[in-house]
Amino acid sequence: MRSLRERNTAATGMTFDQMLERIRYEGAYPTRERAEAVTHAVLEGLGRQLAGDERVALAACLPVEAALTFTAQAPDTGQLTGWGFVKDLAARTGGTPATARWDAGAVLATVARLTDPGLLDRVLGRLPSGYALLFGRAELIQAA
């Protein structure tokens, strides 16, 4: 019988260590520890923004350690825009909005690689404007 960690790795195709190495590379972080701290901060913030079926489905796409960080946060009653998310991340980590934007992009672009495109579309549909760029996608807006 396979462990939860083995099942989740099979489902995501990536271990948590591999995810951290990818984020370390994408974010040009000097150490694994820095990449891990950034990953936890961004996933905690995202966990406060997303609820419902998309939250459950996104958690299932992540390595178990990342999924636990993401789902440990109760969703907030009010959602932040993408820019609000970045400003909140900066305030919580003691960074600047520029570094928080960098951190969010490094983590969420990696999350996007682990996620089915259809699910990512649904996740972005549940979030206010500004998140698509954080996930490495163009922000498409319908003409009025």
PDB file of C-alpha atoms in Angstrom:
ATOM      1  CA  MET A   1       0.000   0.000   0.000  1.00  0.00           C
ATOM      2  CA  ARG A   2       1.387   3.378  -1.016  1.00  0.00           C
ATOM      3  CA  SER A   3       1.669   6.259   1.436  1.00  0.00           C
ATOM      4  CA  LEU A   4      -0.144   9.570   1.000  1.00  0.00           C
ATOM      5  CA  ARG A   5       3.144  11.155  -0.054  1.00  0.00           C
ATOM      6  CA  GLU A   6       3.698   8.489  -2.740  1.00  0.00           C
ATOM      7  CA  ARG A   7       0.115   8.807  -4.025  1.00  0.00           C
ATOM      8  CA  ASN A   8       0.325  12.594  -4.161  1.00  0.00           C
ATOM      9  CA  THR A   9       3.693  12.467  -5.948  1.00  0.00           C
ATOM     10  CA  ALA A  10       2.201  10.078  -8.495  1.00  0.00           C
ATOM     11  CA  ALA A  11      -0.753  12.435  -9.023  1.00  0.00           C
ATOM     12  CA  THR A  12       1.341  15.622  -9.304  1.00  0.00           C
ATOM     13  CA  GLY A  13       4.420  14.178 -10.968  1.00  0.00           C
ATOM     14  CA  MET A  14       6.579  16.293  -8.656  1.00  0.00           C
ATOM     15  CA  THR A  15       7.801  15.916  -5.092  1.00  0.00           C
ATOM     16  CA  PHE A  16       7.881  18.860  -2.712  1.00  0.00           C
ATOM     17  CA  ASP A  17      11.671  18.946  -2.983  1.00  0.00           C
ATOM     18  CA  GLN A  18      11.418  19.088  -6.771  1.00  0.00           C
ATOM     19  CA  MET A  19       8.821  21.840  -6.484  1.00  0.00           C
ATOM     20  CA  LEU A  20      11.128  23.846  -4.216  1.00  0.00           C
ATOM     21  CA  GLU A  21      14.047  23.395  -6.597  1.00  0.00           C
ATOM     22  CA  ARG A  22      11.882  24.639  -9.464  1.00  0.00           C
ATOM     23  CA  ILE A  23      10.802  27.669  -7.413  1.00  0.00           C
ATOM     24  CA  ARG A  24      14.391  28.278  -6.340  1.00  0.00           C
ATOM     25  CA  TYR A  25      15.435  28.282  -9.992  1.00  0.00           C
ATOM     26  CA  GLU A  26      12.490  30.423 -11.180  1.00  0.00           C
ATOM     27  CA  GLY A  27      12.938  32.953  -8.392  1.00  0.00           C
ATOM     28  CA  ALA A  28      16.762  32.889  -8.423  1.00  0.00           C
ATOM     29  CA  TYR A  29      16.768  32.346  -4.667  1.00  0.00           C
ATOM     30  CA  PRO A  30      20.187  31.738  -3.109  1.00  0.00           C
ATOM     31  CA  THR A  31      19.080  28.853  -0.872  1.00  0.00           C
ATOM     32  CA  ARG A  32      16.487  26.126  -0.646  1.00  0.00           C
ATOM     33  CA  GLU A  33      15.417  27.563   2.705  1.00  0.00           C
ATOM     34  CA  ARG A  34      14.590  30.916   1.108  1.00  0.00           C
ATOM     35  CA  ALA A  35      12.598  29.192  -1.638  1.00  0.00           C
ATOM     36  CA  GLU A  36      10.717  27.179   0.988  1.00  0.00           C
ATOM     37  CA  ALA A  37       9.880  30.270   3.069  1.00  0.00           C
ATOM     38  CA  VAL A  38       8.588  32.079  -0.022  1.00  0.00           C
ATOM     39  CA  THR A  39       6.579  29.023  -1.084  1.00  0.00           C
ATOM     40  CA  HIS A  40       4.846  28.738   2.275  1.00  0.00           C
ATOM     41  CA  ALA A  41       4.069  32.483   2.415  1.00  0.00           C
ATOM     42  CA  VAL A  42       2.572  32.552  -1.091  1.00  0.00           C
ATOM     43  CA  LEU A  43       0.559  29.347  -0.654  1.00  0.00           C
ATOM     44  CA  GLU A  44      -0.792  30.551   2.702  1.00  0.00           C
ATOM     45  CA  GLY A  45      -1.900  33.782   1.049  1.00  0.00           C
ATOM     46  CA  LEU A  46      -3.514  31.939  -1.848  1.00  0.00           C
ATOM     47  CA  GLY A  47      -5.251  29.629   0.617  1.00  0.00           C
ATOM     48  CA  ARG A  48      -6.968  32.668   2.120  1.00  0.00           C
ATOM     49  CA  GLN A  49      -8.254  33.729  -1.313  1.00  0.00           C
ATOM     50  CA  LEU A  50      -9.709  30.548  -2.772  1.00  0.00           C
ATOM     51  CA  ALA A  51     -12.672  28.464  -1.594  1.00  0.00           C
ATOM     52  CA  GLY A  52     -14.941  25.759  -2.929  1.00  0.00           C
ATOM     53  CA  ASP A  53     -14.317  22.961  -5.378  1.00  0.00           C
ATOM     54  CA  GLU A  54     -11.438  24.787  -7.043  1.00  0.00           C
ATOM     55  CA  ARG A  55      -9.611  24.947  -3.718  1.00  0.00           C
ATOM     56  CA  VAL A  56      -9.958  21.184  -3.247  1.00  0.00           C
ATOM     57  CA  ALA A  57      -8.960  20.399  -6.828  1.00  0.00           C
ATOM     58  CA  LEU A  58      -5.945  22.724  -6.716  1.00  0.00           C
ATOM     59  CA  ALA A  59      -4.759  21.172  -3.449  1.00  0.00           C
ATOM     60  CA  ALA A  60      -4.923  17.731  -5.088  1.00  0.00           C
ATOM     61  CA  CYS A  61      -2.510  18.936  -7.797  1.00  0.00           C
ATOM     62  CA  LEU A  62       0.162  19.951  -5.289  1.00  0.00           C
ATOM     63  CA  PRO A  63       2.744  17.850  -3.465  1.00  0.00           C
ATOM     64  CA  VAL A  64       1.376  16.974  -0.028  1.00  0.00           C
ATOM     65  CA  GLU A  65       3.522  19.486   1.919  1.00  0.00           C
ATOM     66  CA  ALA A  66       2.418  22.322  -0.358  1.00  0.00           C
ATOM     67  CA  ALA A  67      -1.217  21.180  -0.229  1.00  0.00           C
ATOM     68  CA  LEU A  68      -1.144  21.189   3.566  1.00  0.00           C
ATOM     69  CA  THR A  69       0.208  24.739   3.655  1.00  0.00           C
ATOM     70  CA  PHE A  70      -2.382  25.878   1.108  1.00  0.00           C
ATOM     71  CA  THR A  71      -5.362  24.275   2.859  1.00  0.00           C
ATOM     72  CA  ALA A  72      -4.298  25.196   6.410  1.00  0.00           C
ATOM     73  CA  GLN A  73      -5.615  28.717   5.826  1.00  0.00           C
ATOM     74  CA  ALA A  74      -9.322  29.420   6.126  1.00  0.00           C
ATOM     75  CA  PRO A  75     -10.623  31.442   3.172  1.00  0.00           C
ATOM     76  CA  ASP A  76     -11.208  35.130   3.933  1.00  0.00           C
ATOM     77  CA  THR A  77     -14.679  36.528   3.478  1.00  0.00           C
ATOM     78  CA  GLY A  78     -13.396  39.277   1.182  1.00  0.00           C
ATOM     79  CA  GLN A  79     -11.092  38.501  -1.716  1.00  0.00           C
ATOM     80  CA  LEU A  80      -8.131  40.643  -2.684  1.00  0.00           C
ATOM     81  CA  THR A  81      -7.337  41.630  -6.246  1.00  0.00           C
ATOM     82  CA  GLY A  82      -4.036  40.387  -7.630  1.00  0.00           C
ATOM     83  CA  TRP A  83      -2.373  43.663  -6.640  1.00  0.00           C
ATOM     84  CA  GLY A  84      -3.999  43.493  -3.188  1.00  0.00           C
ATOM     85  CA  PHE A  85      -2.633  39.951  -2.840  1.00  0.00           C
ATOM     86  CA  VAL A  86       0.875  41.222  -3.640  1.00  0.00           C
ATOM     87  CA  LYS A  87       0.591  44.116  -1.170  1.00  0.00           C
ATOM     88  CA  ASP A  88      -0.723  41.765   1.523  1.00  0.00           C
ATOM     89  CA  LEU A  89       2.141  39.340   0.863  1.00  0.00           C
ATOM     90  CA  ALA A  90       4.647  42.195   1.150  1.00  0.00           C
ATOM     91  CA  ALA A  91       3.133  43.296   4.472  1.00  0.00           C
ATOM     92  CA  ARG A  92       3.115  39.752   5.881  1.00  0.00           C
ATOM     93  CA  THR A  93       6.699  38.973   4.822  1.00  0.00           C
ATOM     94  CA  GLY A  94       8.249  42.369   5.489  1.00  0.00           C
ATOM     95  CA  GLY A  95       9.226  42.722   1.839  1.00  0.00           C
ATOM     96  CA  THR A  96       8.501  45.330  -0.774  1.00  0.00           C
ATOM     97  CA  PRO A  97       5.679  45.062  -3.296  1.00  0.00           C
ATOM     98  CA  ALA A  98       8.303  44.425  -5.990  1.00  0.00           C
ATOM     99  CA  THR A  99       9.858  41.474  -4.158  1.00  0.00           C
ATOM    100  CA  ALA A 100       6.428  40.147  -3.186  1.00  0.00           C
ATOM    101  CA  ARG A 101       5.365  40.273  -6.857  1.00  0.00           C
ATOM    102  CA  TRP A 102       8.523  38.364  -7.781  1.00  0.00           C
ATOM    103  CA  ASP A 103       7.910  35.789  -5.048  1.00  0.00           C
ATOM    104  CA  ALA A 104       4.262  35.299  -5.998  1.00  0.00           C
ATOM    105  CA  GLY A 105       5.192  34.853  -9.652  1.00  0.00           C
ATOM    106  CA  ALA A 106       7.917  32.301  -8.907  1.00  0.00           C
ATOM    107  CA  VAL A 107       5.607  30.163  -6.781  1.00  0.00           C
ATOM    108  CA  LEU A 108       2.372  30.527  -8.719  1.00  0.00           C
ATOM    109  CA  ALA A 109       3.997  29.905 -12.104  1.00  0.00           C
ATOM    110  CA  THR A 110       5.229  26.603 -10.678  1.00  0.00           C
ATOM    111  CA  VAL A 111       1.753  25.850  -9.304  1.00  0.00           C
ATOM    112  CA  ALA A 112       0.368  26.558 -12.787  1.00  0.00           C
ATOM    113  CA  ARG A 113       2.708  23.925 -14.258  1.00  0.00           C
ATOM    114  CA  LEU A 114       1.299  21.360 -11.835  1.00  0.00           C
ATOM    115  CA  THR A 115      -2.303  22.251 -12.634  1.00  0.00           C
ATOM    116  CA  ASP A 116      -4.493  21.160 -15.508  1.00  0.00           C
ATOM    117  CA  PRO A 117      -5.171  24.181 -17.769  1.00  0.00           C
ATOM    118  CA  GLY A 118      -8.934  23.749 -17.370  1.00  0.00           C
ATOM    119  CA  LEU A 119      -8.638  23.797 -13.602  1.00  0.00           C
ATOM    120  CA  LEU A 120      -6.390  26.841 -13.740  1.00  0.00           C
ATOM    121  CA  ASP A 121      -9.044  28.578 -15.866  1.00  0.00           C
ATOM    122  CA  ARG A 122     -11.640  27.773 -13.186  1.00  0.00           C
ATOM    123  CA  VAL A 123      -9.342  28.963 -10.392  1.00  0.00           C
ATOM    124  CA  LEU A 124      -8.696  32.249 -12.205  1.00  0.00           C
ATOM    125  CA  GLY A 125     -12.435  32.589 -12.800  1.00  0.00           C
ATOM    126  CA  ARG A 126     -13.028  32.413  -9.042  1.00  0.00           C
ATOM    127  CA  LEU A 127     -10.389  35.019  -8.213  1.00  0.00           C
ATOM    128  CA  PRO A 128     -10.644  38.790  -8.763  1.00  0.00           C
ATOM    129  CA  SER A 129      -8.651  40.444 -11.552  1.00  0.00           C
ATOM    130  CA  GLY A 130      -4.884  40.502 -11.470  1.00  0.00           C
ATOM    131  CA  TYR A 131      -4.088  36.882 -10.641  1.00  0.00           C
ATOM    132  CA  ALA A 132      -3.538  35.591 -14.179  1.00  0.00           C
ATOM    133  CA  LEU A 133      -0.222  37.417 -14.479  1.00  0.00           C
ATOM    134  CA  LEU A 134       0.902  35.987 -11.145  1.00  0.00           C
ATOM    135  CA  PHE A 135       0.269  32.493 -12.554  1.00  0.00           C
ATOM    136  CA  GLY A 136       2.261  33.353 -15.682  1.00  0.00           C
ATOM    137  CA  ARG A 137      -0.735  33.928 -17.955  1.00  0.00           C
ATOM    138  CA  ALA A 138      -1.968  36.944 -19.855  1.00  0.00           C
ATOM    139  CA  GLU A 139      -4.857  38.764 -18.219  1.00  0.00           C
ATOM    140  CA  LEU A 140      -7.627  38.641 -20.788  1.00  0.00           C
ATOM    141  CA  ILE A 141     -10.471  41.085 -20.331  1.00  0.00           C
ATOM    142  CA  GLN A 142     -13.664  40.989 -22.372  1.00  0.00           C
ATOM    143  CA  ALA A 143     -14.652  44.185 -24.124  1.00  0.00           C
ATOM    144  CA  ALA A 144     -17.713  45.865 -22.665  1.00  0.00           C
TER     145      ALA A 144
END
